[in-house]
Amino acid sequence: MSRRISSILLSIVLLLVAGHVLSAQEGTYSAFSPYSVFGVGDLSSPGAAYSKTMGGVGVAGRDHRHINTINPAAVTARDTLSFMVDISLFQSNSIYRQGDLRSAKNMFNINSFALSVPIWRKSAMMFGIAPYSSLGYNFSNNQIDPNAGVIKYSSEGTGGLYELYFGAGATFWKRISVGAQMVYHFGKIEKSTDIDFLDTSVRDMESGFEMSLNGFAGRFGVQYEQPIGMTRLTVGATYKTPTVLRGNVNDFKYAILGTVVDTVRNVVATPGASLASEIGVGVSLRQTEHWSAEIDYTFSDWRSTRIDSSAGFSNIVEDGPSFTSGIAHTIRGGFEYIPNRNDLRYRMRRWSYRGGLYYKQSYFQIGQKPVNTYGLTFGVTIPVFQLYNGLTVGVDMGQRGSLAGGMIREQYLTFHIGISLHDIWFRKFQYE
């Protein structure tokens, strides 16, 4: 790919990412799930599209054709002088069921952006932006009061948190790679509950929270490679520090009668909560240019974050189930197979085929019941142009929650699209 084409595509990518971030701050839905009413919303699965097609693995992954954003140490897995860009998008389709009630929702959005460049010899740097959590819900119900008549209760939430990261890594003694990132969390979350009376002589009520949040964290990673014959064994580990949330939380309540709005409550305070730390470990086997397999495990303890007791983060739905923070676990496994990377006759034999599975226990419980998620992923990366440029397409199908105990079952089908751009820096051309 020529430098002119790379520059044009990179400019388009940056414009798309900037537009995505700006639109997210204006209260649009970045995702949609009834479970996002709790805490800071749904925690996003890390990694680019190619990683998501392998179940979301990456703690022990090292691939010089793609940017691994999950482990900072993996930034050193690259060709010398290689310049890499990755952008991921998704389109999700969900069906929700609770008892006899059913609903559906479709979403399309940009998922993440990452850029990586070499520094010196066996070191490189990377920066990017990705969603950390997303919040989107909208539900209502009508009740009849003998004195007030028909009352409509409705709740809505939008927004989420993003992470902007910058880091670098280096390889020592050919086998040990280490990396570190500075992570800046930021975003805006809005939650509101309305009580509307059909009787126009009764004042309607609107209450909720407007939260502008930010905070810093660090992410560290290490990987060790051991050749075993024709294959390579890689062991990896990551650690992300806790994040003390800063900013402000506006707790408001308004009484509305016609065009007259009276402020009942308007209190601005500090968040008083934090994001939990996370530990990840993984192991992978890889035969260069032919196949790879990996399994990861991550652990995160949210019990001391005060996310379930601080204003704005706890459940604001009246008479709703209790919400308590807990311990989050995730197990992921994935594989990749390339029939023949250099096949000149059959194009599809040069494609990278991937699959994976995962199981997640959420960071919160509802009515003392855990919310579990499990799913399967499939995908393929198609080489385009020259070098390591590629187009990744994949699908993620799974289920969260269940119908037991009056809970909501969410079944989803998500399509992922990834664009990997690659070029060589400081290359001297012999001919113009």
Tab-separated table of C-alpha atoms in Angstrom:
chain	number	residue	atom	x	y	z
A	1	MET	CA	0.000	0.000	0.000
A	2	SER	CA	1.417	3.404	-0.940
A	3	ARG	CA	2.034	6.082	1.640
A	4	ARG	CA	-0.531	8.321	-0.036
A	5	ILE	CA	-3.259	5.676	0.350
A	6	SER	CA	-2.192	5.043	3.944
A	7	SER	CA	-2.375	8.750	4.775
A	8	ILE	CA	-5.840	9.091	3.259
A	9	LEU	CA	-7.192	6.044	5.072
A	10	LEU	CA	-5.631	7.159	8.344
A	11	SER	CA	-7.260	10.589	8.026
A	12	ILE	CA	-10.639	8.953	7.449
A	13	VAL	CA	-10.132	6.739	10.476
A	14	LEU	CA	-9.257	9.674	12.729
A	15	LEU	CA	-12.293	11.612	11.549
A	16	LEU	CA	-14.585	8.654	12.199
A	17	VAL	CA	-13.189	8.117	15.672
A	18	ALA	CA	-13.472	11.796	16.562
A	19	GLY	CA	-17.067	11.871	15.351
A	20	HIS	CA	-17.869	8.761	17.349
A	21	VAL	CA	-16.495	10.213	20.584
A	22	LEU	CA	-18.265	13.530	20.094
A	23	SER	CA	-21.602	11.887	19.356
A	24	ALA	CA	-21.250	9.674	22.413
A	25	GLN	CA	-20.963	12.744	24.593
A	26	GLU	CA	-24.282	14.062	23.301
A	27	GLY	CA	-26.364	11.361	24.970
A	28	THR	CA	-26.773	8.938	22.074
A	29	TYR	CA	-26.961	5.195	22.593
A	30	SER	CA	-23.509	3.633	22.281
A	31	ALA	CA	-25.066	0.268	23.238
A	32	PHE	CA	-28.392	-0.997	24.511
A	33	SER	CA	-29.108	-3.466	27.313
A	34	PRO	CA	-31.461	-3.501	30.318
A	35	TYR	CA	-28.513	-4.660	32.432
A	36	SER	CA	-26.625	-1.435	31.731
A	37	VAL	CA	-28.843	0.395	34.260
A	38	PHE	CA	-26.448	-0.816	36.969
A	39	GLY	CA	-23.092	0.730	37.905
A	40	VAL	CA	-21.186	2.239	34.996
A	41	GLY	CA	-23.086	0.089	32.497
A	42	ASP	CA	-21.901	-2.881	30.469
A	43	LEU	CA	-18.148	-3.419	30.504
A	44	SER	CA	-16.859	-3.694	26.944
A	45	SER	CA	-14.783	-6.655	25.803
A	46	PRO	CA	-11.261	-5.416	24.999
A	47	GLY	CA	-9.372	-6.059	21.813
A	48	ALA	CA	-9.681	-5.422	18.087
A	49	ALA	CA	-11.971	-7.299	15.704
A	50	TYR	CA	-9.452	-10.067	14.995
A	51	SER	CA	-9.160	-10.756	18.736
A	52	LYS	CA	-12.943	-10.773	19.180
A	53	THR	CA	-13.256	-13.458	16.498
A	54	MET	CA	-11.044	-15.668	18.707
A	55	GLY	CA	-13.261	-15.353	21.768
A	56	GLY	CA	-11.508	-12.169	22.895
A	57	VAL	CA	-8.137	-13.699	23.799
A	58	GLY	CA	-4.947	-11.632	23.774
A	59	VAL	CA	-3.126	-11.828	27.119
A	60	ALA	CA	-0.626	-14.286	25.599
A	61	GLY	CA	-1.171	-13.375	21.948
A	62	ARG	CA	1.701	-12.212	19.749
A	63	ASP	CA	0.967	-11.571	16.074
A	64	HIS	CA	3.160	-9.306	13.948
A	65	ARG	CA	0.276	-8.773	11.495
A	66	HIS	CA	-2.145	-7.227	14.012
A	67	ILE	CA	-2.126	-4.822	16.962
A	68	ASN	CA	-2.814	-6.578	20.253
A	69	THR	CA	-4.280	-3.934	22.587
A	70	ILE	CA	-5.014	-6.367	25.437
A	71	ASN	CA	-1.423	-6.888	26.629
A	72	PRO	CA	0.923	-3.856	26.383
A	73	ALA	CA	3.895	-6.195	26.021
A	74	ALA	CA	2.540	-7.534	22.721
A	75	VAL	CA	3.301	-4.231	20.962
A	76	THR	CA	6.829	-5.582	20.356
A	77	ALA	CA	5.490	-8.413	18.149
A	78	ARG	CA	6.073	-6.678	14.851
A	79	ASP	CA	8.350	-6.376	11.863
A	80	THR	CA	11.083	-3.794	12.330
A	81	LEU	CA	10.048	-0.346	11.030
A	82	SER	CA	6.412	-1.429	10.577
A	83	PHE	CA	3.673	1.174	10.959
A	84	MET	CA	0.279	-0.304	11.950
A	85	VAL	CA	-3.277	1.014	12.311
A	86	ASP	CA	-6.369	-0.886	13.365
A	87	ILE	CA	-10.002	0.217	13.447
A	88	SER	CA	-12.930	-1.951	14.535
A	89	LEU	CA	-16.673	-1.541	14.084
A	90	PHE	CA	-19.640	-3.617	15.220
A	91	GLN	CA	-23.326	-4.168	14.495
A	92	SER	CA	-25.337	-5.880	17.240
A	93	ASN	CA	-28.798	-7.451	17.244
A	94	SER	CA	-30.406	-8.400	20.566
A	95	ILE	CA	-33.645	-10.036	21.667
A	96	TYR	CA	-34.800	-9.587	25.266
A	97	ARG	CA	-37.323	-11.721	27.105
A	98	GLN	CA	-38.791	-11.549	30.600
A	99	GLY	CA	-41.726	-13.847	31.202
A	100	ASP	CA	-44.198	-13.215	28.366
A	101	LEU	CA	-42.607	-9.863	27.443
A	102	ARG	CA	-40.298	-9.569	24.433
A	103	SER	CA	-38.415	-6.747	22.744
A	104	ALA	CA	-35.528	-6.272	20.318
A	105	LYS	CA	-32.845	-3.695	19.550
A	106	ASN	CA	-30.246	-3.144	16.813
A	107	MET	CA	-27.095	-1.029	17.086
A	108	PHE	CA	-24.169	0.019	14.871
A	109	ASN	CA	-21.084	1.868	16.078
A	110	ILE	CA	-17.308	2.206	15.953
A	111	ASN	CA	-15.639	-0.006	18.545
A	112	SER	CA	-11.973	0.960	18.792
A	113	PHE	CA	-8.979	2.587	17.148
A	114	ALA	CA	-5.278	1.816	17.676
A	115	LEU	CA	-2.002	2.973	16.117
A	116	SER	CA	1.455	1.485	16.657
A	117	VAL	CA	4.913	2.637	15.513
A	118	PRO	CA	8.454	1.435	16.223
A	119	ILE	CA	10.797	3.313	18.568
A	120	TRP	CA	14.240	1.712	18.492
A	121	ARG	CA	15.328	-1.821	17.689
A	122	LYS	CA	13.058	-4.171	19.689
A	123	SER	CA	10.808	-1.516	21.180
A	124	ALA	CA	7.613	0.137	19.990
A	125	MET	CA	4.842	2.435	21.145
A	126	MET	CA	1.082	2.415	20.770
A	127	PHE	CA	-1.855	4.697	21.450
A	128	GLY	CA	-5.569	4.418	20.868
A	129	ILE	CA	-9.090	4.806	22.147
A	130	ALA	CA	-11.697	2.190	23.023
A	131	PRO	CA	-14.956	1.967	24.979
A	132	TYR	CA	-14.635	0.881	28.598
A	133	SER	CA	-18.343	0.709	29.419
A	134	SER	CA	-21.591	1.550	27.657
A	135	LEU	CA	-24.995	2.462	28.975
A	136	GLY	CA	-28.271	2.404	27.070
A	137	TYR	CA	-31.774	1.506	28.185
A	138	ASN	CA	-35.312	2.800	27.829
A	139	PHE	CA	-38.332	1.110	29.391
A	140	SER	CA	-41.708	2.152	30.793
A	141	ASN	CA	-44.946	0.814	32.264
A	142	ASN	CA	-48.376	2.183	33.160
A	143	GLN	CA	-50.127	1.827	36.498
A	144	ILE	CA	-53.584	2.878	37.668
A	145	ASP	CA	-53.928	4.722	40.966
A	146	PRO	CA	-57.463	5.053	42.447
A	147	ASN	CA	-56.797	8.720	43.272
A	148	ALA	CA	-54.442	9.936	40.546
A	149	GLY	CA	-55.625	7.777	37.652
A	150	VAL	CA	-53.175	6.512	35.027
A	151	ILE	CA	-49.499	6.983	35.889
A	152	LYS	CA	-46.682	6.295	33.429
A	153	TYR	CA	-43.315	5.342	34.895
A	154	SER	CA	-40.343	5.471	32.501
A	155	SER	CA	-36.574	5.208	32.850
A	156	GLU	CA	-33.843	6.031	30.356
A	157	GLY	CA	-30.062	5.963	30.382
A	158	THR	CA	-27.372	6.903	27.862
A	159	GLY	CA	-23.625	7.418	27.693
A	160	GLY	CA	-20.618	5.459	28.862
A	161	LEU	CA	-16.921	5.590	29.647
A	162	TYR	CA	-14.008	5.485	27.225
A	163	GLU	CA	-10.332	4.777	27.735
A	164	LEU	CA	-7.643	6.752	25.961
A	165	TYR	CA	-4.309	4.972	26.318
A	166	PHE	CA	-0.673	5.550	25.461
A	167	GLY	CA	2.117	3.090	26.106
A	168	ALA	CA	5.272	1.351	24.970
A	169	GLY	CA	6.997	-1.999	25.209
A	170	ALA	CA	10.382	-3.596	24.695
A	171	THR	CA	11.842	-7.088	24.288
A	172	PHE	CA	14.852	-8.288	26.291
A	173	TRP	CA	17.018	-11.368	25.712
A	174	LYS	CA	14.861	-12.237	22.650
A	175	ARG	CA	12.175	-13.924	24.773
A	176	ILE	CA	10.885	-11.586	27.494
A	177	SER	CA	8.687	-8.658	26.484
A	178	VAL	CA	7.344	-6.040	28.886
A	179	GLY	CA	5.019	-3.113	28.332
A	180	ALA	CA	3.145	-0.365	30.140
A	181	GLN	CA	0.303	1.998	29.319
A	182	MET	CA	-1.118	5.122	30.880
A	183	VAL	CA	-4.918	4.968	30.658
A	184	TYR	CA	-7.266	7.929	30.918
A	185	HIS	CA	-10.926	7.107	31.526
A	186	PHE	CA	-13.498	9.726	30.604
A	187	GLY	CA	-17.137	9.973	29.659
A	188	LYS	CA	-20.617	11.149	30.499
A	189	ILE	CA	-23.500	9.100	31.904
A	190	GLU	CA	-27.104	10.257	32.133
A	191	LYS	CA	-29.854	8.394	34.001
A	192	SER	CA	-33.398	9.646	34.449
A	193	THR	CA	-36.740	8.420	35.778
A	194	ASP	CA	-40.020	10.145	34.862
A	195	ILE	CA	-43.417	9.930	36.535
A	196	ASP	CA	-46.122	11.286	34.221
A	197	PHE	CA	-49.782	11.677	35.235
A	198	LEU	CA	-52.595	11.536	32.728
A	199	ASP	CA	-54.401	14.050	34.941
A	200	THR	CA	-52.957	17.393	33.783
A	201	SER	CA	-53.770	19.015	37.137
A	202	VAL	CA	-51.144	16.847	38.865
A	203	ARG	CA	-47.475	17.749	38.640
A	204	ASP	CA	-45.211	15.331	36.770
A	205	MET	CA	-41.862	14.397	38.300
A	206	GLU	CA	-38.452	13.939	36.661
A	207	SER	CA	-35.395	12.803	38.605
A	208	GLY	CA	-32.023	11.342	37.830
A	209	PHE	CA	-28.288	11.854	37.595
A	210	GLU	CA	-25.942	13.571	35.158
A	211	MET	CA	-22.386	12.354	35.659
A	212	SER	CA	-19.217	13.680	34.038
A	213	LEU	CA	-16.471	11.262	35.016
A	214	ASN	CA	-12.730	10.879	34.507
A	215	GLY	CA	-9.769	9.144	36.101
A	216	PHE	CA	-6.301	7.710	35.456
A	217	ALA	CA	-5.059	4.135	35.607
A	218	GLY	CA	-2.053	2.093	34.551
A	219	ARG	CA	-1.942	-1.131	32.589
A	220	PHE	CA	1.138	-3.385	32.672
A	221	GLY	CA	1.968	-6.549	30.798
A	222	VAL	CA	4.632	-9.203	30.369
A	223	GLN	CA	5.068	-12.070	27.907
A	224	TYR	CA	7.619	-14.880	27.722
A	225	GLU	CA	8.236	-16.881	24.529
A	226	GLN	CA	9.752	-20.360	24.479
A	227	PRO	CA	10.477	-22.174	21.178
A	228	ILE	CA	9.392	-25.808	21.165
A	229	GLY	CA	10.442	-27.353	17.874
A	230	MET	CA	8.392	-25.711	15.120
A	231	THR	CA	6.019	-24.046	17.587
A	232	ARG	CA	6.289	-21.245	20.130
A	233	LEU	CA	4.855	-21.327	23.635
A	234	THR	CA	3.942	-17.914	25.044
A	235	VAL	CA	2.913	-17.175	28.624
A	236	GLY	CA	1.476	-13.747	29.392
A	237	ALA	CA	0.116	-11.714	32.279
A	238	THR	CA	-1.496	-8.287	32.660
A	239	TYR	CA	-2.440	-6.004	35.526
A	240	LYS	CA	-4.588	-2.880	35.454
A	241	THR	CA	-4.619	-0.605	38.491
A	242	PRO	CA	-7.837	0.673	40.133
A	243	THR	CA	-9.239	3.991	38.913
A	244	VAL	CA	-10.529	6.585	41.358
A	245	LEU	CA	-13.351	8.339	39.509
A	246	ARG	CA	-13.287	12.116	39.566
A	247	GLY	CA	-15.556	14.742	38.078
A	248	ASN	CA	-19.048	15.505	39.330
A	249	VAL	CA	-22.438	13.893	39.832
A	250	ASN	CA	-25.505	16.114	39.504
A	251	ASP	CA	-28.438	14.662	41.474
A	252	PHE	CA	-31.600	16.427	40.256
A	253	LYS	CA	-35.359	16.282	40.673
A	254	TYR	CA	-37.914	18.516	38.961
A	255	ALA	CA	-41.660	19.028	39.404
A	256	ILE	CA	-43.398	19.920	36.133
A	257	LEU	CA	-46.863	21.353	35.601
A	258	GLY	CA	-47.518	22.540	32.062
A	259	THR	CA	-44.671	24.880	31.143
A	260	VAL	CA	-43.698	25.569	34.767
A	261	VAL	CA	-40.675	23.655	36.049
A	262	ASP	CA	-39.790	23.775	39.751
A	263	THR	CA	-36.444	22.512	41.014
A	264	VAL	CA	-37.006	20.178	43.947
A	265	ARG	CA	-33.386	18.997	44.219
A	266	ASN	CA	-30.146	19.912	42.449
A	267	VAL	CA	-27.075	18.659	44.296
A	268	VAL	CA	-23.622	18.425	42.698
A	269	ALA	CA	-21.120	16.121	44.409
A	270	THR	CA	-18.001	14.060	43.692
A	271	PRO	CA	-18.495	10.509	42.369
A	272	GLY	CA	-17.330	8.654	45.501
A	273	ALA	CA	-16.713	5.426	43.555
A	274	SER	CA	-13.912	3.750	41.617
A	275	LEU	CA	-13.261	1.209	38.893
A	276	ALA	CA	-11.775	-2.096	40.000
A	277	SER	CA	-8.325	-3.412	39.201
A	278	GLU	CA	-7.950	-6.406	36.877
A	279	ILE	CA	-5.518	-9.310	36.637
A	280	GLY	CA	-5.171	-11.467	33.533
A	281	VAL	CA	-3.124	-14.559	32.689
A	282	GLY	CA	-2.904	-16.504	29.460
A	283	VAL	CA	-1.003	-19.154	27.534
A	284	SER	CA	-0.747	-19.696	23.782
A	285	LEU	CA	0.843	-22.054	21.268
A	286	ARG	CA	1.687	-20.844	17.784
A	287	GLN	CA	3.228	-22.294	14.669
A	288	THR	CA	4.311	-19.291	12.649
A	289	GLU	CA	2.112	-18.568	9.613
A	290	HIS	CA	0.018	-21.717	10.087
A	291	TRP	CA	-1.981	-21.978	13.331
A	292	SER	CA	-2.301	-20.706	16.901
A	293	ALA	CA	-4.388	-21.443	20.005
A	294	GLU	CA	-4.807	-19.495	23.250
A	295	ILE	CA	-6.685	-19.557	26.540
A	296	ASP	CA	-7.019	-16.579	28.949
A	297	TYR	CA	-8.428	-15.933	32.402
A	298	THR	CA	-9.153	-12.530	33.962
A	299	PHE	CA	-10.197	-11.636	37.505
A	300	SER	CA	-11.568	-8.361	38.886
A	301	ASP	CA	-12.865	-7.633	42.406
A	302	TRP	CA	-15.461	-4.826	42.544
A	303	ARG	CA	-16.619	-5.308	46.142
A	304	SER	CA	-14.634	-2.385	47.572
A	305	THR	CA	-15.326	0.098	44.740
A	306	ARG	CA	-18.512	1.523	46.333
A	307	ILE	CA	-20.112	1.291	42.917
A	308	ASP	CA	-23.263	-0.170	44.497
A	309	SER	CA	-23.654	2.472	47.211
A	310	SER	CA	-22.602	5.763	45.594
A	311	ALA	CA	-25.223	8.164	44.255
A	312	GLY	CA	-25.771	7.791	40.530
A	313	PHE	CA	-24.252	4.316	40.214
A	314	SER	CA	-26.718	2.284	42.254
A	315	ASN	CA	-30.088	1.209	40.925
A	316	ILE	CA	-32.396	4.232	40.468
A	317	VAL	CA	-35.431	2.218	39.367
A	318	GLU	CA	-38.044	2.413	42.105
A	319	ASP	CA	-39.061	-0.956	43.572
A	320	GLY	CA	-36.410	-2.599	41.392
A	321	PRO	CA	-34.195	-5.533	42.413
A	322	SER	CA	-31.216	-4.940	44.674
A	323	PHE	CA	-27.865	-4.312	43.005
A	324	THR	CA	-24.601	-5.357	44.649
A	325	SER	CA	-21.080	-5.372	43.276
A	326	GLY	CA	-19.099	-8.597	43.261
A	327	ILE	CA	-16.248	-10.469	41.619
A	328	ALA	CA	-15.961	-10.657	37.838
A	329	HIS	CA	-14.451	-13.714	36.144
A	330	THR	CA	-13.816	-14.309	32.453
A	331	ILE	CA	-12.530	-17.418	30.675
A	332	ARG	CA	-11.745	-17.177	26.968
A	333	GLY	CA	-10.390	-19.597	24.416
A	334	GLY	CA	-9.640	-19.201	20.725
A	335	PHE	CA	-7.810	-20.601	17.718
A	336	GLU	CA	-6.564	-19.460	14.309
A	337	TYR	CA	-5.791	-21.520	11.203
A	338	ILE	CA	-4.162	-20.412	7.930
A	339	PRO	CA	-4.091	-23.181	5.275
A	340	ASN	CA	-1.264	-21.669	3.209
A	341	ARG	CA	-0.216	-18.059	3.619
A	342	ASN	CA	1.751	-18.071	0.330
A	343	ASP	CA	-0.663	-20.008	-1.897
A	344	LEU	CA	-0.646	-18.373	-5.350
A	345	ARG	CA	-3.467	-20.414	-6.861
A	346	TYR	CA	-6.254	-20.508	-4.294
A	347	ARG	CA	-6.902	-17.146	-2.677
A	348	MET	CA	-9.044	-18.517	0.176
A	349	ARG	CA	-6.147	-20.682	1.375
A	350	ARG	CA	-4.358	-17.455	2.313
A	351	TRP	CA	-7.192	-16.350	4.597
A	352	SER	CA	-6.967	-16.592	8.380
A	353	TYR	CA	-9.858	-18.562	9.901
A	354	ARG	CA	-10.660	-18.096	13.585
A	355	GLY	CA	-13.039	-19.304	16.244
A	356	GLY	CA	-13.471	-19.057	19.975
A	357	LEU	CA	-15.696	-19.223	23.018
A	358	TYR	CA	-16.002	-17.372	26.317
A	359	TYR	CA	-17.749	-17.349	29.682
A	360	LYS	CA	-18.170	-14.190	31.782
A	361	GLN	CA	-19.521	-13.526	35.251
A	362	SER	CA	-20.560	-9.879	35.563
A	363	TYR	CA	-19.131	-7.468	38.134
A	364	PHE	CA	-22.539	-7.167	39.830
A	365	GLN	CA	-25.376	-9.291	41.156
A	366	ILE	CA	-29.107	-8.634	40.925
A	367	GLY	CA	-31.120	-9.808	43.901
A	368	GLN	CA	-28.063	-11.815	45.022
A	369	LYS	CA	-28.069	-13.657	41.676
A	370	PRO	CA	-25.043	-13.462	39.357
A	371	VAL	CA	-25.480	-12.382	35.746
A	372	ASN	CA	-23.579	-14.780	33.492
A	373	THR	CA	-22.724	-14.494	29.797
A	374	TYR	CA	-21.480	-17.134	27.398
A	375	GLY	CA	-20.946	-17.142	23.670
A	376	LEU	CA	-19.242	-18.415	20.529
A	377	THR	CA	-17.260	-16.429	17.953
A	378	PHE	CA	-16.209	-17.063	14.356
A	379	GLY	CA	-14.374	-14.943	11.845
A	380	VAL	CA	-11.930	-14.590	8.986
A	381	THR	CA	-9.248	-12.098	7.933
A	382	ILE	CA	-8.916	-11.491	4.203
A	383	PRO	CA	-5.570	-10.102	2.938
A	384	VAL	CA	-5.935	-6.986	0.798
A	385	PHE	CA	-3.424	-4.888	-1.155
A	386	GLN	CA	0.096	-5.876	-0.085
A	387	LEU	CA	2.117	-6.304	3.117
A	388	TYR	CA	-0.152	-7.173	6.087
A	389	ASN	CA	-3.201	-5.086	5.215
A	390	GLY	CA	-6.356	-7.028	5.891
A	391	LEU	CA	-10.118	-6.972	6.358
A	392	THR	CA	-11.563	-8.932	9.288
A	393	VAL	CA	-15.206	-9.963	9.484
A	394	GLY	CA	-16.684	-12.018	12.286
A	395	VAL	CA	-19.732	-12.907	14.303
A	396	ASP	CA	-20.300	-13.195	18.060
A	397	MET	CA	-23.396	-15.073	19.236
A	398	GLY	CA	-24.318	-15.584	22.862
A	399	GLN	CA	-26.652	-15.151	25.784
A	400	ARG	CA	-26.656	-13.166	29.013
A	401	GLY	CA	-28.911	-13.765	31.985
A	402	SER	CA	-31.752	-16.278	32.132
A	403	LEU	CA	-35.501	-16.507	32.612
A	404	ALA	CA	-35.184	-17.911	36.135
A	405	GLY	CA	-36.404	-15.781	39.024
A	406	GLY	CA	-37.985	-13.127	36.822
A	407	MET	CA	-34.658	-12.097	35.292
A	408	ILE	CA	-34.200	-10.866	31.734
A	409	ARG	CA	-32.659	-13.133	29.124
A	410	GLU	CA	-30.656	-11.324	26.469
A	411	GLN	CA	-29.751	-13.228	23.307
A	412	TYR	CA	-27.500	-11.423	20.866
A	413	LEU	CA	-25.837	-11.711	17.481
A	414	THR	CA	-23.023	-9.209	16.899
A	415	PHE	CA	-21.093	-8.687	13.668
A	416	HIS	CA	-17.535	-7.322	13.870
A	417	ILE	CA	-15.597	-5.591	11.104
A	418	GLY	CA	-11.911	-4.765	11.418
A	419	ILE	CA	-9.545	-2.893	9.116
A	420	SER	CA	-5.807	-3.499	9.579
A	421	LEU	CA	-3.435	-1.107	7.804
A	422	HIS	CA	0.285	-1.747	7.509
A	423	ASP	CA	3.211	0.151	5.994
A	424	ILE	CA	7.000	0.353	6.282
A	425	TRP	CA	8.658	3.513	7.581
A	426	PHE	CA	11.996	4.971	6.449
A	427	ARG	CA	12.140	2.803	3.362
A	428	LYS	CA	14.566	4.052	0.711
A	429	PHE	CA	13.220	3.600	-2.815
A	430	GLN	CA	15.829	2.929	-5.522
A	431	TYR	CA	13.547	4.079	-8.315
A	432	GLU	CA	10.856	6.798	-8.486
